[in-house]
mmCIF file of C-alpha atoms in Angstrom:
data_model
loop_
_atom_site.group_PDB
_atom_site.id
_atom_site.type_symbol
_atom_site.label_atom_id
_atom_site.label_comp_id
_atom_site.label_asym_id
_atom_site.label_seq_id
_atom_site.Cartn_x
_atom_site.Cartn_y
_atom_site.Cartn_z
ATOM 1 C CA MET I 1 -41.550 -25.455 -30.063
ATOM 2 C CA PRO I 2 -44.710 -23.579 -29.098
ATOM 3 C CA GLY I 3 -44.165 -20.164 -29.356
ATOM 4 C CA PRO I 4 -45.103 -19.201 -25.226
ATOM 5 C CA THR I 5 -41.877 -22.089 -24.940
ATOM 6 C CA ARG I 6 -39.489 -20.644 -27.007
ATOM 7 C CA PHE I 7 -40.453 -17.024 -25.338
ATOM 8 C CA TRP I 8 -39.695 -18.880 -21.720
ATOM 9 C CA LEU I 9 -36.542 -20.058 -22.838
ATOM 10 C CA ALA I 10 -35.383 -17.022 -24.425
ATOM 11 C CA ASN I 11 -35.894 -15.299 -21.203
ATOM 12 C CA VAL I 12 -33.987 -17.934 -19.234
ATOM 13 C CA PHE I 13 -31.204 -17.421 -21.609
ATOM 14 C CA CYS I 14 -30.852 -13.731 -21.428
ATOM 15 C CA ALA I 15 -30.959 -13.686 -17.564
ATOM 16 C CA LEU I 16 -28.184 -16.551 -17.331
ATOM 17 C CA ALA I 17 -26.404 -14.351 -19.851
ATOM 18 C CA VAL I 18 -26.541 -11.122 -17.721
ATOM 19 C CA ILE I 19 -25.918 -13.406 -14.537
ATOM 20 C CA LEU I 20 -23.026 -14.963 -15.773
ATOM 21 C CA LEU I 21 -21.535 -11.462 -17.655
ATOM 22 C CA GLY I 22 -21.951 -9.551 -14.391
ATOM 23 C CA GLY I 23 -20.256 -12.155 -12.312
ATOM 24 C CA CYS I 24 -17.188 -12.252 -14.714
ATOM 25 C CA THR I 25 -17.190 -8.439 -15.056
ATOM 26 C CA GLY I 26 -17.339 -7.993 -11.187
ATOM 27 C CA ASN I 27 -14.385 -10.940 -10.488
ATOM 28 C CA ASP I 28 -11.782 -8.833 -11.548
ATOM 29 C CA ARG I 29 -11.852 -6.002 -9.164
ATOM 30 C CA GLU I 30 -13.241 -5.389 -5.673
ATOM 31 C CA VAL I 31 -14.754 -2.350 -4.277
ATOM 32 C CA TYR I 32 -14.779 -1.218 -1.008
ATOM 33 C CA SER I 33 -16.296 2.354 1.018
ATOM 34 C CA GLN I 34 -14.481 3.799 3.060
ATOM 35 C CA GLN I 35 -16.270 2.290 6.146
ATOM 36 C CA GLN I 36 -15.914 -1.452 4.783
ATOM 37 C CA PHE I 37 -12.178 -0.695 4.314
ATOM 38 C CA GLN I 38 -11.830 0.438 7.851
ATOM 39 C CA GLN I 39 -13.881 -2.147 9.445
ATOM 40 C CA LEU I 40 -10.894 -4.886 7.497
ATOM 41 C CA VAL I 41 -8.099 -2.516 9.003
ATOM 42 C CA ASP I 42 -9.936 -3.207 12.443
ATOM 43 C CA LYS I 43 -9.972 -6.886 12.120
ATOM 44 C CA GLY I 44 -6.418 -7.105 10.474
ATOM 45 C CA PHE I 45 -4.211 -4.954 12.270
ATOM 46 C CA LEU I 46 -2.444 -6.293 14.822
ATOM 47 C CA SER I 47 -3.248 -4.069 18.060
ATOM 48 C CA PRO I 48 -1.742 -2.669 20.253
ATOM 49 C CA GLN I 49 1.551 -2.366 17.687
ATOM 50 C CA ILE I 50 4.650 -2.349 19.993
ATOM 51 C CA ARG I 51 7.713 -0.883 18.135
ATOM 52 C CA ASN I 52 10.955 0.009 19.363
ATOM 53 C CA LEU I 53 12.980 2.836 17.771
ATOM 54 C CA ASN I 54 16.185 2.804 18.335
ATOM 55 C CA MET I 55 17.743 6.244 17.949
ATOM 56 C CA LEU I 56 20.763 6.059 20.092
ATOM 57 C CA PRO I 57 23.007 8.291 21.724
ATOM 58 C CA MET I 58 20.157 10.307 21.803
ATOM 59 C CA MET I 59 17.522 8.480 22.579
ATOM 60 C CA THR I 60 15.214 5.160 22.649
ATOM 61 C CA VAL I 61 11.253 5.179 22.343
ATOM 62 C CA GLN I 62 9.209 2.227 22.692
ATOM 63 C CA LEU I 63 5.778 3.030 20.403
ATOM 64 C CA TYR I 64 2.419 1.972 21.137
ATOM 65 C CA LEU I 65 0.127 2.175 18.311
ATOM 66 C CA ASP I 66 -3.760 1.990 17.959
ATOM 67 C CA THR I 67 -5.097 0.965 15.092
ATOM 68 C CA PRO I 68 -4.774 3.091 12.200
ATOM 69 C CA GLN I 69 -8.036 5.161 10.871
ATOM 70 C CA ILE I 70 -8.019 5.351 6.779
ATOM 71 C CA PHE I 71 -9.622 8.029 4.818
ATOM 72 C CA LEU I 72 -10.168 7.987 0.978
ATOM 73 C CA GLN I 73 -9.363 11.330 -1.262
ATOM 74 C CA GLY I 74 -10.115 12.222 -4.417
ATOM 75 C CA ASP I 75 -9.771 9.430 -7.389
ATOM 76 C CA GLY I 76 -6.235 8.763 -7.624
ATOM 77 C CA LYS I 77 -4.961 10.400 -4.743
ATOM 78 C CA PRO I 78 -3.055 8.421 -1.899
ATOM 79 C CA LEU I 79 -5.283 7.742 1.423
ATOM 80 C CA MET I 80 -4.494 9.338 4.475
ATOM 81 C CA PHE I 81 -4.120 8.109 7.692
ATOM 82 C CA HIS I 82 -4.137 8.856 11.597
ATOM 83 C CA ILE I 83 -2.656 6.761 14.537
ATOM 84 C CA ASN I 84 -3.403 7.521 17.861
ATOM 85 C CA GLY I 85 -0.492 5.718 20.402
ATOM 86 C CA LYS I 86 1.776 6.259 23.525
ATOM 87 C CA VAL I 87 5.559 6.746 23.586
ATOM 88 C CA ASP I 88 8.003 5.676 26.447
ATOM 89 C CA ALA I 89 11.166 7.882 26.112
ATOM 90 C CA ASP I 90 14.298 7.255 27.463
ATOM 91 C CA ILE I 91 16.360 10.790 26.545
ATOM 92 C CA PHE I 92 20.085 11.102 27.268
ATOM 93 C CA GLY I 93 19.488 8.614 30.044
ATOM 94 C CA GLY I 94 16.787 9.802 31.847
ATOM 95 C CA MET I 95 13.438 7.879 31.408
ATOM 96 C CA VAL I 96 10.221 9.795 30.839
ATOM 97 C CA THR I 97 7.968 8.272 33.686
ATOM 98 C CA GLU I 98 4.617 8.335 32.183
ATOM 99 C CA LYS I 99 3.622 6.825 28.507
ATOM 100 C CA LEU I 100 3.302 10.182 26.260
ATOM 101 C CA PRO I 101 0.287 10.438 23.669
ATOM 102 C CA VAL I 102 1.651 10.660 20.080
ATOM 103 C CA GLN I 103 -0.456 11.406 17.267
ATOM 104 C CA ILE I 104 0.515 10.367 13.765
ATOM 105 C CA THR I 105 -0.867 11.586 10.005
ATOM 106 C CA GLY I 106 0.117 11.246 6.978
ATOM 107 C CA PHE I 107 -0.515 10.031 3.525
ATOM 108 C CA THR I 108 0.431 6.650 1.666
ATOM 109 C CA GLN I 109 -0.418 4.129 -1.051
ATOM 110 C CA LEU I 110 -0.803 0.440 -0.199
ATOM 111 C CA ARG I 111 1.216 -2.543 -0.987
ATOM 112 C CA TYR I 112 0.079 -5.932 -1.319
ATOM 113 C CA SER I 113 2.893 -8.703 0.059
ATOM 114 C CA ARG I 114 2.255 -12.330 -1.411
ATOM 115 C CA GLU I 115 5.220 -13.466 0.913
ATOM 116 C CA ASP I 116 4.450 -12.287 4.172
ATOM 117 C CA GLU I 117 0.181 -12.435 3.432
ATOM 118 C CA ALA I 118 -0.271 -8.512 4.684
ATOM 119 C CA ILE I 119 -0.962 -5.511 2.806
ATOM 120 C CA TYR I 120 1.706 -2.476 4.100
ATOM 121 C CA PHE I 121 1.722 1.365 3.647
ATOM 122 C CA THR I 122 4.023 2.392 0.982
ATOM 123 C CA GLU I 123 5.000 5.664 -0.478
ATOM 124 C CA ILE I 124 4.692 7.330 2.771
ATOM 125 C CA ALA I 125 4.496 11.644 2.378
ATOM 126 C CA PHE I 126 3.875 14.318 4.423
ATOM 127 C CA MET I 127 3.719 12.525 7.568
ATOM 128 C CA GLU I 128 3.737 14.295 10.888
ATOM 129 C CA ALA I 129 4.084 13.327 14.657
ATOM 130 C CA ARG I 130 3.285 15.369 17.337
ATOM 131 C CA ILE I 131 4.227 14.287 20.908
ATOM 132 C CA ASP I 132 2.838 16.250 23.864
ATOM 133 C CA LEU I 133 6.329 16.612 25.630
ATOM 134 C CA GLU I 134 7.268 20.208 26.205
ATOM 135 C CA VAL I 135 11.071 20.048 26.358
ATOM 136 C CA ALA I 136 12.734 22.401 24.094
ATOM 137 C CA LEU I 137 15.560 20.094 24.126
ATOM 138 C CA PHE I 138 13.565 17.104 22.252
ATOM 139 C CA LYS I 139 11.531 19.609 19.889
ATOM 140 C CA THR I 140 15.064 21.091 18.639
ATOM 141 C CA MET I 141 17.062 17.761 18.210
ATOM 142 C CA ILE I 142 15.026 14.631 18.162
ATOM 143 C CA VAL I 143 12.164 15.671 16.438
ATOM 144 C CA ASP I 144 13.756 15.043 13.139
ATOM 145 C CA SER I 145 15.199 11.393 14.058
ATOM 146 C CA PHE I 146 12.290 10.357 15.774
ATOM 147 C CA GLN I 147 10.306 10.914 12.557
ATOM 148 C CA LYS I 148 12.506 9.596 10.231
ATOM 149 C CA ALA I 149 12.760 6.266 12.435
ATOM 150 C CA LEU I 150 9.163 6.496 12.798
ATOM 151 C CA LEU I 151 8.633 6.449 9.073
ATOM 152 C CA LYS I 152 10.647 3.381 8.482
ATOM 153 C CA GLU I 153 8.747 1.372 11.031
ATOM 154 C CA LEU I 154 5.554 2.402 9.677
ATOM 155 C CA ALA I 155 6.769 0.778 6.358
ATOM 156 C CA GLY I 156 7.253 -2.189 8.041
ATOM 157 C CA MET I 157 4.720 -2.725 9.782
ATOM 158 C CA PRO I 158 1.588 -4.789 8.291
ATOM 159 C CA LEU I 159 -1.399 -2.668 8.064
ATOM 160 C CA ILE I 160 -3.951 -5.547 7.348
ATOM 161 C CA SER I 161 -2.926 -9.302 7.959
ATOM 162 C CA LEU I 162 -4.776 -11.553 5.595
ATOM 163 C CA VAL I 163 -4.124 -14.366 8.189
ATOM 164 C CA LYS I 164 -6.819 -12.282 10.113
ATOM 165 C CA THR I 165 -8.894 -11.246 7.160
ATOM 166 C CA PRO I 166 -9.566 -14.952 5.411
ATOM 167 C CA GLU I 167 -12.297 -13.286 3.044
ATOM 168 C CA LEU I 168 -10.350 -10.422 2.202
ATOM 169 C CA ALA I 169 -7.081 -13.148 1.410
ATOM 170 C CA ALA I 170 -9.426 -15.434 -0.703
ATOM 171 C CA ILE I 171 -10.915 -12.035 -3.013
ATOM 172 C CA ILE I 172 -6.784 -10.961 -3.427
ATOM 173 C CA GLU I 173 -5.740 -14.665 -4.433
ATOM 174 C CA SER I 174 -8.224 -14.800 -6.963
ATOM 175 C CA LEU I 175 -7.462 -11.299 -7.906
ATOM 176 C CA ALA I 176 -4.051 -12.232 -8.358
ATOM 177 C CA ARG I 177 -4.704 -14.966 -10.713
ATOM 178 C CA HIS I 178 -5.407 -12.687 -13.357
ATOM 179 C CA ASN I 179 -1.752 -11.251 -13.019
ATOM 180 C CA ALA I 180 1.354 -13.983 -14.170
ATOM 181 C CA ASP I 181 2.994 -12.454 -10.941
ATOM 182 C CA GLY I 182 0.339 -12.293 -8.821
ATOM 183 C CA GLN I 183 0.163 -8.763 -8.577
ATOM 184 C CA ILE I 184 -2.077 -6.346 -7.006
ATOM 185 C CA GLN I 185 -3.043 -2.690 -6.942
ATOM 186 C CA PHE I 186 -4.853 -0.367 -4.860
ATOM 187 C CA ASP I 187 -6.368 2.835 -6.465
ATOM 188 C CA ILE I 188 -9.333 5.334 -5.634
ATOM 189 C CA HIS I 189 -12.250 5.782 -7.800
ATOM 190 C CA GLU I 190 -15.565 7.172 -7.861
ATOM 191 C CA GLY I 191 -14.894 7.573 -3.520
ATOM 192 C CA SER I 192 -14.499 3.835 -3.172
ATOM 193 C CA LEU I 193 -11.142 1.793 -2.921
ATOM 194 C CA VAL I 194 -10.518 -0.260 -5.702
ATOM 195 C CA ILE I 195 -8.424 -3.660 -5.560
ATOM 196 C CA GLU I 196 -7.356 -5.450 -9.061
ATOM 197 C CA PRO I 197 -4.772 -7.015 -10.703
ATOM 198 C CA VAL I 198 -1.948 -5.110 -12.101
ATOM 199 C CA PRO I 199 -2.421 -5.171 -15.542
ATOM 200 C CA GLY I 200 -0.469 -7.553 -17.705
ATOM 201 C CA GLN I 201 1.605 -6.699 -20.482
ATOM 202 C CA SER I 202 -0.851 -8.394 -22.724
ATOM 203 C CA ASP I 203 -3.638 -6.524 -21.146
ATOM 204 C CA ARG I 204 -1.596 -3.067 -21.871
ATOM 205 C CA SER I 205 -1.018 -3.841 -25.356
ATOM 206 C CA SER I 206 -4.745 -5.004 -26.079
ATOM 207 C CA GLY I 207 -6.041 -1.537 -24.600
#
C-alpha cells in the first residue's frame, strides 16, 4: 500500500477512535449549566402548582406555587431554590379574602423516581417561608406548623415531570442502564449540575 494512502487511513482511524472514545466518555454523565437546568424546570414543572395544607384545628391553606427558580452553589453543595406563590388561608374559620403573597427559599438535593417518571426535592434544609400577613397570632402560633406542612408538600411535589421533558427522560433512561438498580445521582461540579448513574459495587471496588 502506498505511503500516502497508509498515512490517510491512519488519520481516518485516529479520528474515528477519538470520536468513539469521546462518545463513550460523554455517555456516562450529563452536564447542565444553571440556565440549562432552569429551562428544564420551566418546561417540566406543572405550574401553577396547587397544594392543600391541612393544619386543623388552627387553619387550612390552599397554596398556589409558581415555577421554582434553581441556583447552583459550590461543588458538592445542595442547590438553592426560590419559589413565589400565593396562599388562601382560613384561620380559625375566618377566611382571608385576598390571596396572600408567599416567598419560599431553601436548600435541597434532587431525587429521581423511576416509578413516577419525575425528579423531586429531597433533604430540604434551611427552608423559610415568608407570608405578607400582619397578624401577630399567625406569626406566633402558626408559622412553625405552616412550614412543617409546607416541607412535606414540597418533598412530594415533582420538580420536573419527565413526561413533559422527553429529551431529559431519554438521557436519564440511558444513564440508568449503567446501574443495575437504575439509580441516578445529582451533584455540582465546577459550577455545573452533573447527572450520572450511582456507582455500582463493581465500580467502587475497581476504583
